Amino acid sequence: IRIVNRINDFNGLITGSMLYAIGYLLVGFSHNLVDVLLDMIIITMGENFTTPTISTIVSKLSPRDKMGRFMAFNGMANSMGRALGPAVGSFFLFLFSSGPAMWASLDLFGISGVLLLIAIRKSGVLHEESYIHINGG
């Protein structure tokens, strides 16, 4: 919690997305239960960075009178990812039949997301106050 509080929300989202990408990439190279458990720790840390941060960013970006709509759209996008994930994962499993190539190809989604977040941050589309941490960080 102390680490998350030290960085602003947008950087936390980028950090969490990177941890997700690294964790899932490492799964392709894991050969025993201990390796998979270490991968899951990295993935969980990514989730700890992203899950609360997404809601915070959405609430900061939404107009007061439309916050419900923004949160609903965020929830819909999250649900679509959870709904489509098994189908996309199965398709990649069919193409690559597991192993590092499959996990690396799936990791392209995470890396693309990180690059998109960095591009949004650098573009200046968001106002500085939109992604400053609530505690002033």
Short mmCIF file of C-alpha atoms in Angstrom, two decimals, residues 24-31 88-89 91-109:
data_model
loop_
_atom_site.label_atom_id
_atom_site.label_comp_id
_atom_site.label_asym_id
_atom_site.label_seq_id
_atom_site.Cartn_x
_atom_site.Cartn_y
_atom_site.Cartn_z
CA TYR A 24 1.86 -13.93 -17.72
CA LEU A 25 4.96 -14.07 -19.91
CA LEU A 26 6.84 -15.95 -17.19
CA VAL A 27 4.08 -18.59 -17.07
CA GLY A 28 5.26 -19.79 -20.48
CA PHE A 29 8.70 -20.52 -19.04
CA SER A 30 7.55 -22.14 -15.80
CA HIS A 31 8.17 -25.85 -15.38
CA VAL A 88 -9.17 -15.66 -27.17
CA GLY A 89 -6.97 -17.77 -24.90
CA PHE A 91 -7.76 -19.72 -29.86
CA PHE A 92 -4.12 -18.98 -29.04
CA LEU A 93 -3.81 -22.34 -27.27
CA PHE A 94 -5.10 -23.98 -30.45
CA LEU A 95 -2.59 -22.05 -32.58
CA PHE A 96 0.48 -22.56 -30.42
CA SER A 97 -0.42 -25.58 -28.22
CA SER A 98 1.02 -23.94 -25.09
CA GLY A 99 4.58 -23.00 -24.23
CA PRO A 100 6.51 -19.74 -24.42
CA ALA A 101 5.29 -18.82 -27.94
CA MET A 102 1.66 -18.86 -26.81
CA TRP A 103 2.30 -16.83 -23.67
CA ALA A 104 4.47 -14.34 -25.55
CA SER A 105 1.75 -13.84 -28.17
CA LEU A 106 -0.87 -13.31 -25.47
CA ASP A 107 1.51 -10.89 -23.79
CA LEU A 108 1.29 -8.64 -26.85
CA PHE A 109 -2.13 -7.53 -25.59
#
